[in-house]
Amino acid sequence: MKIKTFIVDAFTDKLFKGNPAAVCILKQPVNEENMIQIAKEFGFSESAFVIQKGPSVFSIRYFSPVTEIPLCGHATIASAKVLFSEYPHLNNIIFQTQFGHTLELNNNIDQIEMVFPVHETQKSLFPDDLKEAIGIKDIINCEYNKDHNILMVEIESSKELQDLNPNFAVLKQIKTPISGVLVTAKSLKTDYDFEYRYFWPWSGSNEDPVTGGVQSFLCKYWSLKLDKKILRAFQCSERTGSMEVELRGDKTIIRSNAVIFLTGEIDQLTDESM
């Protein structure tokens, strides 16, 4: 079976920026073991596997090289970029995830708009061993999101955030049930409201270049804190990326773009391997 594949830089309008994701367009289901192997072969933080269910309805699953991921923003917008390119008559797409999310995406000429749910957070302690290994001095707040299994930590300075240099060898040795740690701060840049970085060596790569799915709780957090409905978010990773986010009732709206870098085929999967 041949699988049409794409490599897409998400949350950017420039090649070699944003967050790269692989997108695989399936004509029939592939087993989980193969999806993990394909994701491992690509080596990106996530690969998306999409199969059409109706005229504008597609199922989508996300895999890191290690495990299946419940929800991934950059692989979602990358998949939408591919589908809007492959199906130019479509202006709207519905994605149905393996974990029960229904995601609406709209093609708005120079931007793709994603409609995500709003997820809640609750107060949490930030373990000292994680704090030390990441290199954080002081925190303003720590909260936990169960939907993504992520600890969110707010710190005072976006400059400190940018300068963080975690000891990933130590982090990987820490026994923790969480999937990752998201560190965020109010932005010092005039064009942005808040900044963030995401470290997840226990379930993906050391650091995710640009993370969109976390906006399902991060958008509400900063919206309430800054008393703004529409905000500009900047991920100050090495590759960098940005997006506009909006809290609209029980929905999180994410607006950004993506660039297709490569189109190709996987042609070695046999019927037995599926």
mmCIF file of C-alpha atoms in Angstrom:
data_model
loop_
_atom_site.group_PDB
_atom_site.id
_atom_site.type_symbol
_atom_site.label_atom_id
_atom_site.label_comp_id
_atom_site.label_asym_id
_atom_site.label_seq_id
_atom_site.Cartn_x
_atom_site.Cartn_y
_atom_site.Cartn_z
ATOM 1 C CA MET A 1 0.000 0.000 0.000
ATOM 2 C CA LYS A 2 1.254 3.462 -0.889
ATOM 3 C CA ILE A 3 0.651 6.296 1.579
ATOM 4 C CA LYS A 4 0.861 9.883 0.357
ATOM 5 C CA THR A 5 2.919 11.853 2.854
ATOM 6 C CA PHE A 6 3.855 15.454 3.466
ATOM 7 C CA ILE A 7 6.282 17.355 5.658
ATOM 8 C CA VAL A 8 4.802 20.649 6.797
ATOM 9 C CA ASP A 9 6.170 23.527 8.879
ATOM 10 C CA ALA A 10 3.295 24.631 11.120
ATOM 11 C CA PHE A 11 2.578 27.912 12.933
ATOM 12 C CA THR A 12 4.671 29.897 10.486
ATOM 13 C CA ASP A 13 4.584 31.297 6.957
ATOM 14 C CA LYS A 14 8.301 30.635 6.404
ATOM 15 C CA LEU A 15 10.104 27.396 5.643
ATOM 16 C CA PHE A 16 12.435 26.070 8.336
ATOM 17 C CA LYS A 17 10.544 27.938 11.067
ATOM 18 C CA GLY A 18 7.639 26.815 13.212
ATOM 19 C CA ASN A 19 7.091 23.166 14.061
ATOM 20 C CA PRO A 20 7.599 20.449 11.430
ATOM 21 C CA ALA A 21 5.081 17.616 11.283
ATOM 22 C CA ALA A 22 4.571 14.657 9.002
ATOM 23 C CA VAL A 23 1.091 14.178 7.552
ATOM 24 C CA CYS A 24 0.032 10.801 6.145
ATOM 25 C CA ILE A 25 -3.160 10.596 4.071
ATOM 26 C CA LEU A 26 -4.548 7.076 4.455
ATOM 27 C CA LYS A 27 -6.944 5.316 2.110
ATOM 28 C CA GLN A 28 -7.523 2.559 4.683
ATOM 29 C CA PRO A 29 -6.647 2.131 8.373
ATOM 30 C CA VAL A 30 -3.114 1.220 9.476
ATOM 31 C CA ASN A 31 -2.385 -0.514 12.772
ATOM 32 C CA GLU A 32 -0.971 1.438 15.720
ATOM 33 C CA GLU A 33 2.392 -0.308 15.662
ATOM 34 C CA ASN A 34 2.961 0.837 12.085
ATOM 35 C CA MET A 35 1.891 4.377 12.873
ATOM 36 C CA ILE A 36 4.410 4.540 15.718
ATOM 37 C CA GLN A 37 7.117 3.093 13.459
ATOM 38 C CA ILE A 38 6.330 5.657 10.751
ATOM 39 C CA ALA A 39 6.376 8.461 13.344
ATOM 40 C CA LYS A 40 9.708 7.174 14.638
ATOM 41 C CA GLU A 41 11.099 7.055 11.097
ATOM 42 C CA PHE A 42 10.113 10.676 10.478
ATOM 43 C CA GLY A 43 11.492 11.650 13.884
ATOM 44 C CA PHE A 44 9.282 14.705 14.358
ATOM 45 C CA SER A 45 7.556 15.436 17.648
ATOM 46 C CA GLU A 46 4.282 14.360 16.006
ATOM 47 C CA SER A 47 3.064 12.713 12.836
ATOM 48 C CA ALA A 48 -0.612 12.869 11.872
ATOM 49 C CA PHE A 49 -2.586 10.089 10.182
ATOM 50 C CA VAL A 50 -5.715 11.256 8.377
ATOM 51 C CA ILE A 51 -8.457 9.266 6.679
ATOM 52 C CA GLN A 52 -11.576 10.675 4.992
ATOM 53 C CA LYS A 53 -14.944 9.793 6.537
ATOM 54 C CA GLY A 54 -17.244 12.147 4.616
ATOM 55 C CA PRO A 55 -17.140 15.032 2.104
ATOM 56 C CA SER A 56 -15.465 17.349 4.637
ATOM 57 C CA VAL A 57 -15.049 15.026 7.633
ATOM 58 C CA PHE A 58 -11.756 13.287 8.428
ATOM 59 C CA SER A 59 -10.539 11.198 11.332
ATOM 60 C CA ILE A 60 -7.121 12.168 12.656
ATOM 61 C CA ARG A 61 -4.655 10.448 14.980
ATOM 62 C CA TYR A 62 -1.394 11.831 16.335
ATOM 63 C CA PHE A 63 1.736 9.855 17.170
ATOM 64 C CA SER A 64 5.051 10.887 18.634
ATOM 65 C CA PRO A 65 7.964 8.494 18.039
ATOM 66 C CA VAL A 66 7.028 7.014 21.424
ATOM 67 C CA THR A 67 3.259 6.984 21.855
ATOM 68 C CA GLU A 68 -0.137 8.211 20.666
ATOM 69 C CA ILE A 69 -0.961 11.831 21.602
ATOM 70 C CA PRO A 70 -4.558 12.876 22.428
ATOM 71 C CA LEU A 71 -4.489 16.283 20.722
ATOM 72 C CA CYS A 72 -1.810 18.135 18.768
ATOM 73 C CA GLY A 73 -2.240 21.648 17.431
ATOM 74 C CA HIS A 74 0.679 21.861 15.013
ATOM 75 C CA ALA A 75 -0.066 18.473 13.417
ATOM 76 C CA THR A 76 -3.714 19.545 13.094
ATOM 77 C CA ILE A 77 -2.939 22.788 11.274
ATOM 78 C CA ALA A 78 -0.336 20.933 9.160
ATOM 79 C CA SER A 79 -2.966 18.363 8.175
ATOM 80 C CA ALA A 80 -5.451 21.099 7.347
ATOM 81 C CA LYS A 81 -2.871 22.843 5.152
ATOM 82 C CA VAL A 82 -2.384 19.598 3.230
ATOM 83 C CA LEU A 83 -6.107 18.892 2.842
ATOM 84 C CA PHE A 84 -6.943 22.432 1.740
ATOM 85 C CA SER A 85 -4.186 22.014 -0.867
ATOM 86 C CA GLU A 86 -5.274 18.533 -1.963
ATOM 87 C CA TYR A 87 -9.009 19.368 -1.925
ATOM 88 C CA PRO A 88 -9.148 23.021 -3.126
ATOM 89 C CA HIS A 89 -12.955 22.995 -3.142
ATOM 90 C CA LEU A 90 -12.972 22.652 0.661
ATOM 91 C CA ASN A 91 -13.038 25.749 2.849
ATOM 92 C CA ASN A 92 -14.054 23.947 6.022
ATOM 93 C CA ILE A 93 -12.882 20.668 7.534
ATOM 94 C CA ILE A 94 -14.050 18.664 10.544
ATOM 95 C CA PHE A 95 -11.457 16.464 12.268
ATOM 96 C CA GLN A 96 -12.574 13.695 14.625
ATOM 97 C CA THR A 97 -9.833 12.559 17.009
ATOM 98 C CA GLN A 98 -9.316 9.152 18.582
ATOM 99 C CA PHE A 99 -9.975 10.695 22.025
ATOM 100 C CA GLY A 100 -13.391 12.169 21.253
ATOM 101 C CA HIS A 101 -12.508 15.719 20.177
ATOM 102 C CA THR A 102 -14.293 17.273 17.200
ATOM 103 C CA LEU A 103 -12.150 20.003 15.646
ATOM 104 C CA GLU A 104 -13.387 22.548 13.106
ATOM 105 C CA LEU A 105 -10.915 24.204 10.725
ATOM 106 C CA ASN A 106 -11.560 27.056 8.311
ATOM 107 C CA ASN A 107 -9.435 28.232 5.396
ATOM 108 C CA ASN A 108 -9.248 32.039 5.549
ATOM 109 C CA ILE A 109 -6.965 32.909 2.596
ATOM 110 C CA ASP A 110 -3.761 33.771 4.466
ATOM 111 C CA GLN A 111 -4.599 31.965 7.706
ATOM 112 C CA ILE A 112 -6.047 28.709 8.922
ATOM 113 C CA GLU A 113 -8.450 28.983 11.821
ATOM 114 C CA MET A 114 -8.771 26.055 14.238
ATOM 115 C CA VAL A 115 -11.591 25.651 16.738
ATOM 116 C CA PHE A 116 -10.396 23.741 19.805
ATOM 117 C CA PRO A 117 -12.128 22.999 23.107
ATOM 118 C CA VAL A 118 -11.404 24.891 26.322
ATOM 119 C CA HIS A 119 -9.693 22.749 28.949
ATOM 120 C CA GLU A 120 -9.468 23.622 32.617
ATOM 121 C CA THR A 121 -6.458 23.663 34.931
ATOM 122 C CA GLN A 122 -6.181 23.222 38.668
ATOM 123 C CA LYS A 123 -3.613 24.428 41.190
ATOM 124 C CA SER A 124 -0.664 22.121 41.606
ATOM 125 C CA LEU A 125 2.714 21.847 43.288
ATOM 126 C CA PHE A 126 5.826 22.078 41.139
ATOM 127 C CA PRO A 127 8.316 19.382 42.249
ATOM 128 C CA ASP A 128 11.746 20.686 43.217
ATOM 129 C CA ASP A 129 13.588 18.119 41.088
ATOM 130 C CA LEU A 130 11.767 19.283 37.937
ATOM 131 C CA LYS A 131 12.308 22.919 38.867
ATOM 132 C CA GLU A 132 16.050 22.393 39.337
ATOM 133 C CA ALA A 133 16.534 20.285 36.181
ATOM 134 C CA ILE A 134 14.716 22.822 34.002
ATOM 135 C CA GLY A 135 16.690 25.666 35.583
ATOM 136 C CA ILE A 136 13.819 27.718 36.964
ATOM 137 C CA LYS A 137 14.581 30.003 39.903
ATOM 138 C CA ASP A 138 11.183 31.209 41.089
ATOM 139 C CA ILE A 139 7.644 30.585 39.910
ATOM 140 C CA ILE A 140 4.514 32.720 40.037
ATOM 141 C CA ASN A 141 2.044 29.861 39.665
ATOM 142 C CA CYS A 142 1.789 26.167 38.821
ATOM 143 C CA GLU A 143 -1.324 24.450 37.485
ATOM 144 C CA TYR A 144 -2.115 21.015 36.071
ATOM 145 C CA ASN A 145 -4.171 20.143 32.989
ATOM 146 C CA LYS A 146 -5.454 16.570 33.030
ATOM 147 C CA ASP A 147 -6.580 16.532 29.376
ATOM 148 C CA HIS A 148 -2.969 16.815 28.170
ATOM 149 C CA ASN A 149 -1.399 15.580 31.442
ATOM 150 C CA ILE A 150 0.776 18.721 31.501
ATOM 151 C CA LEU A 151 2.120 20.895 34.302
ATOM 152 C CA MET A 152 1.928 24.601 33.411
ATOM 153 C CA VAL A 153 4.371 26.876 35.226
ATOM 154 C CA GLU A 154 4.250 30.667 35.036
ATOM 155 C CA ILE A 155 7.474 32.574 35.673
ATOM 156 C CA GLU A 156 8.154 36.290 35.954
ATOM 157 C CA SER A 157 10.341 37.032 32.946
ATOM 158 C CA SER A 158 10.076 36.083 29.277
ATOM 159 C CA LYS A 159 13.821 36.772 29.086
ATOM 160 C CA GLU A 160 14.421 34.071 31.720
ATOM 161 C CA LEU A 161 12.065 31.821 29.747
ATOM 162 C CA GLN A 162 14.074 32.310 26.557
ATOM 163 C CA ASP A 163 17.346 31.645 28.401
ATOM 164 C CA LEU A 164 16.240 28.376 30.023
ATOM 165 C CA ASN A 165 18.668 25.549 29.288
ATOM 166 C CA PRO A 166 17.193 22.388 30.831
ATOM 167 C CA ASN A 167 19.346 19.412 31.744
ATOM 168 C CA PHE A 168 17.459 16.831 29.686
ATOM 169 C CA ALA A 169 19.686 13.956 30.792
ATOM 170 C CA VAL A 170 18.575 14.622 34.366
ATOM 171 C CA LEU A 171 14.948 15.253 33.374
ATOM 172 C CA LYS A 172 14.704 11.887 31.627
ATOM 173 C CA GLN A 173 15.821 10.147 34.816
ATOM 174 C CA ILE A 174 13.096 11.764 36.919
ATOM 175 C CA LYS A 175 10.174 9.436 37.527
ATOM 176 C CA THR A 176 7.035 11.436 36.846
ATOM 177 C CA PRO A 177 3.526 10.546 35.637
ATOM 178 C CA ILE A 178 3.152 13.791 33.640
ATOM 179 C CA SER A 179 3.640 14.078 29.874
ATOM 180 C CA GLY A 180 5.466 17.396 29.954
ATOM 181 C CA VAL A 181 6.112 20.787 31.527
ATOM 182 C CA LEU A 182 4.933 23.994 29.856
ATOM 183 C CA VAL A 183 6.694 27.152 31.067
ATOM 184 C CA THR A 184 5.095 30.505 30.270
ATOM 185 C CA ALA A 185 5.572 34.215 30.982
ATOM 186 C CA LYS A 186 4.068 37.552 30.041
ATOM 187 C CA SER A 187 5.833 38.787 26.918
ATOM 188 C CA LEU A 188 8.163 41.773 26.888
ATOM 189 C CA LYS A 189 7.664 42.051 23.116
ATOM 190 C CA THR A 190 5.206 44.695 21.925
ATOM 191 C CA ASP A 191 3.695 42.356 19.318
ATOM 192 C CA TYR A 192 2.838 39.562 21.756
ATOM 193 C CA ASP A 193 0.911 39.052 24.985
ATOM 194 C CA PHE A 194 2.557 35.914 26.337
ATOM 195 C CA GLU A 195 5.346 33.482 25.518
ATOM 196 C CA TYR A 196 5.912 29.828 26.300
ATOM 197 C CA ARG A 197 8.117 26.763 25.854
ATOM 198 C CA TYR A 198 7.209 23.087 26.208
ATOM 199 C CA PHE A 199 9.530 20.362 27.528
ATOM 200 C CA TRP A 200 8.399 16.720 27.269
ATOM 201 C CA PRO A 201 11.321 14.252 27.254
ATOM 202 C CA TRP A 202 9.145 11.588 28.911
ATOM 203 C CA SER A 203 6.681 11.218 26.025
ATOM 204 C CA GLY A 204 8.144 12.937 22.967
ATOM 205 C CA SER A 205 11.202 15.020 22.104
ATOM 206 C CA ASN A 206 13.202 17.132 24.555
ATOM 207 C CA GLU A 207 11.481 20.354 23.502
ATOM 208 C CA ASP A 208 8.568 20.875 21.145
ATOM 209 C CA PRO A 209 9.393 23.680 18.652
ATOM 210 C CA VAL A 210 5.872 25.138 18.556
ATOM 211 C CA THR A 211 2.910 23.716 20.454
ATOM 212 C CA GLY A 212 -0.684 24.531 19.540
ATOM 213 C CA GLY A 213 -2.760 22.008 21.469
ATOM 214 C CA VAL A 214 -1.783 23.548 24.821
ATOM 215 C CA GLN A 215 -3.722 26.668 23.843
ATOM 216 C CA SER A 216 -6.846 24.758 24.889
ATOM 217 C CA PHE A 217 -5.893 25.720 28.466
ATOM 218 C CA LEU A 218 -3.164 28.357 27.998
ATOM 219 C CA CYS A 219 -5.455 30.742 26.092
ATOM 220 C CA LYS A 220 -8.019 30.805 28.905
ATOM 221 C CA TYR A 221 -5.316 31.165 31.541
ATOM 222 C CA TRP A 222 -3.830 34.297 29.937
ATOM 223 C CA SER A 223 -7.204 35.641 28.799
ATOM 224 C CA LEU A 224 -8.398 35.770 32.405
ATOM 225 C CA LYS A 225 -5.061 37.047 33.693
ATOM 226 C CA LEU A 226 -4.743 39.864 31.143
ATOM 227 C CA ASP A 227 -8.504 40.502 30.744
ATOM 228 C CA LYS A 228 -8.322 40.090 26.956
ATOM 229 C CA LYS A 229 -10.315 37.820 24.643
ATOM 230 C CA ILE A 230 -7.883 37.923 21.709
ATOM 231 C CA LEU A 231 -4.181 37.429 22.390
ATOM 232 C CA ARG A 232 -0.940 36.946 20.476
ATOM 233 C CA ALA A 233 1.189 33.999 21.564
ATOM 234 C CA PHE A 234 4.887 33.458 20.824
ATOM 235 C CA GLN A 235 6.797 30.218 21.395
ATOM 236 C CA CYS A 236 10.392 31.282 22.019
ATOM 237 C CA SER A 237 11.991 27.972 21.042
ATOM 238 C CA GLU A 238 14.977 27.728 18.704
ATOM 239 C CA ARG A 239 12.736 27.609 15.591
ATOM 240 C CA THR A 240 10.112 29.992 17.035
ATOM 241 C CA GLY A 241 6.477 30.208 16.037
ATOM 242 C CA SER A 242 3.438 32.349 16.695
ATOM 243 C CA MET A 243 -0.337 32.359 16.603
ATOM 244 C CA GLU A 244 -3.350 34.456 17.483
ATOM 245 C CA VAL A 245 -5.671 32.866 20.026
ATOM 246 C CA GLU A 246 -9.164 33.831 21.101
ATOM 247 C CA LEU A 247 -11.307 32.700 24.019
ATOM 248 C CA ARG A 248 -14.864 32.451 22.669
ATOM 249 C CA GLY A 249 -17.166 30.909 25.241
ATOM 250 C CA ASP A 250 -16.350 27.211 25.515
ATOM 251 C CA LYS A 251 -14.144 27.320 22.411
ATOM 252 C CA THR A 252 -10.497 28.196 21.851
ATOM 253 C CA ILE A 253 -9.854 29.767 18.443
ATOM 254 C CA ILE A 254 -6.315 29.433 17.069
ATOM 255 C CA ARG A 255 -5.230 31.328 13.935
ATOM 256 C CA SER A 256 -1.944 30.809 12.122
ATOM 257 C CA ASN A 257 -0.517 29.274 8.956
ATOM 258 C CA ALA A 258 1.690 26.460 7.669
ATOM 259 C CA VAL A 259 4.036 25.779 4.758
ATOM 260 C CA ILE A 260 4.331 22.479 2.861
ATOM 261 C CA PHE A 261 8.006 21.568 2.571
ATOM 262 C CA LEU A 262 7.900 18.125 0.937
ATOM 263 C CA THR A 263 5.461 15.735 -0.747
ATOM 264 C CA GLY A 264 6.198 12.034 -1.187
ATOM 265 C CA GLU A 265 5.007 8.447 -0.674
ATOM 266 C CA ILE A 266 5.540 5.593 1.714
ATOM 267 C CA ASP A 267 5.391 2.498 -0.476
ATOM 268 C CA GLN A 268 6.734 -0.396 1.613
ATOM 269 C CA LEU A 269 3.727 -1.238 3.802
ATOM 270 C CA THR A 270 2.221 -4.606 2.934
ATOM 271 C CA ASP A 271 -1.261 -5.893 3.662
ATOM 272 C CA GLU A 272 0.233 -8.110 6.406
ATOM 273 C CA SER A 273 1.829 -5.132 8.139
ATOM 274 C CA MET A 274 -1.429 -3.157 8.330
#
